[in-house]
C-alpha positions in Angstrom: 0.0 0.0 0.0 1.3 3.5 -0.8 1.0 6.5 1.5 0.3 10.1 0.4 4.0 10.7 -0.1 4.3 7.6 -2.3 6.1 5.6 0.4 5.3 2.0 1.0 3.2 1.3 4.0 3.6 -2.1 5.7 1.0 -4.3 7.1 0.0 -4.1 10.8 2.3 -7.0 11.5 5.2 -5.2 9.9 4.5 -2.0 11.7 4.2 -3.6 15.1 6.9 -6.3 14.7 4.3 -9.0 15.3 5.1 -12.6 14.6 3.9 -13.8 11.2 2.3 -17.2 11.4 1.5 -19.6 8.5 -1.3 -22.2 8.5 0.0 -25.2 10.3 2.4 -23.4 12.7 2.3 -24.6 16.2 1.8 -22.2 19.1 1.0 -21.8 22.8 -1.2 -19.0 24.2 0.8 -16.3 26.0 -1.5 -16.4 29.1 0.7 -14.0 31.1 0.5 -11.3 28.4 -3.3 -11.7 28.1 -3.9 -11.5 31.9 -1.7 -8.4 32.3 -4.1 -6.3 30.2 -6.3 -3.8 32.1 -9.4 -5.1 30.2 -8.8 -8.7 31.1 -11.5 -8.7 33.8 -14.1 -7.5 31.3 -13.4 -10.3 28.9 -16.1 -13.0 28.5 -15.8 -15.8 31.0 -15.8 -18.6 28.4 -12.7 -17.0 26.8 -10.9 -16.5 30.1 -11.7 -20.1 31.0 -10.3 -21.3 27.7 -7.1 -19.3 28.1 -6.6 -20.6 31.7 -7.4 -24.3 30.8 -5.0 -24.3 27.8 -1.9 -22.5 29.2 0.3 -25.5 28.2 -1.6 -26.7 25.2 0.1 -26.6 21.8 -2.3 -25.5 19.0 -2.1 -25.5 15.2 -2.7 -22.2 13.6 -5.5 -21.6 11.1 -5.1 -18.0 9.8 -8.1 -15.7 9.4 -5.9 -12.7 8.5 -2.4 -11.4 8.9 -3.0 -10.7 12.6 -6.0 -12.9 13.5 -6.0 -16.7 13.8 -7.9 -19.5 15.3 -6.9 -23.1 16.1 -7.5 -26.2 14.1 -8.1 -28.1 17.3 -10.7 -25.7 18.6 -12.0 -22.8 16.5 -14.3 -21.4 19.2 -12.2 -18.2 19.7 -10.1 -15.8 17.6 -6.7 -14.8 18.8 -4.5 -11.8 17.9 -1.0 -13.1 16.8 0.7 -10.9 19.5 -0.9 -13.2 22.1 0.7 -16.3 20.8 4.2 -18.0 21.2 5.6 -20.0 18.4 6.6 -23.5 19.4 9.4 -25.4 17.7 8.8 -29.0 16.8 11.6 -30.2 19.1 9.9 -28.5 22.0 6.7 -30.5 21.6 6.6 -33.4 24.0 4.5 -36.5 23.7 3.4 -36.2 20.1 
């Protein structure tokens, strides 16, 4: 995308240095980051329960957009890529 001064403008992920995930990447939820937010207490209870219950779960990314994903294993919620931690294959135990 070009700006008014004919400069190239990056995507939101480029501008914020967010991780870029591909379909099939493996991730964990960054529970600590989510819980630190001021608005955490106002989030829906089912979402907070899901985050708490899956703090150690490894999920497989299914992209919705550059910055929004869901999980192949459970697509009930959408996640911002900044709230996820990429997991290396060698760090996954028991699979």
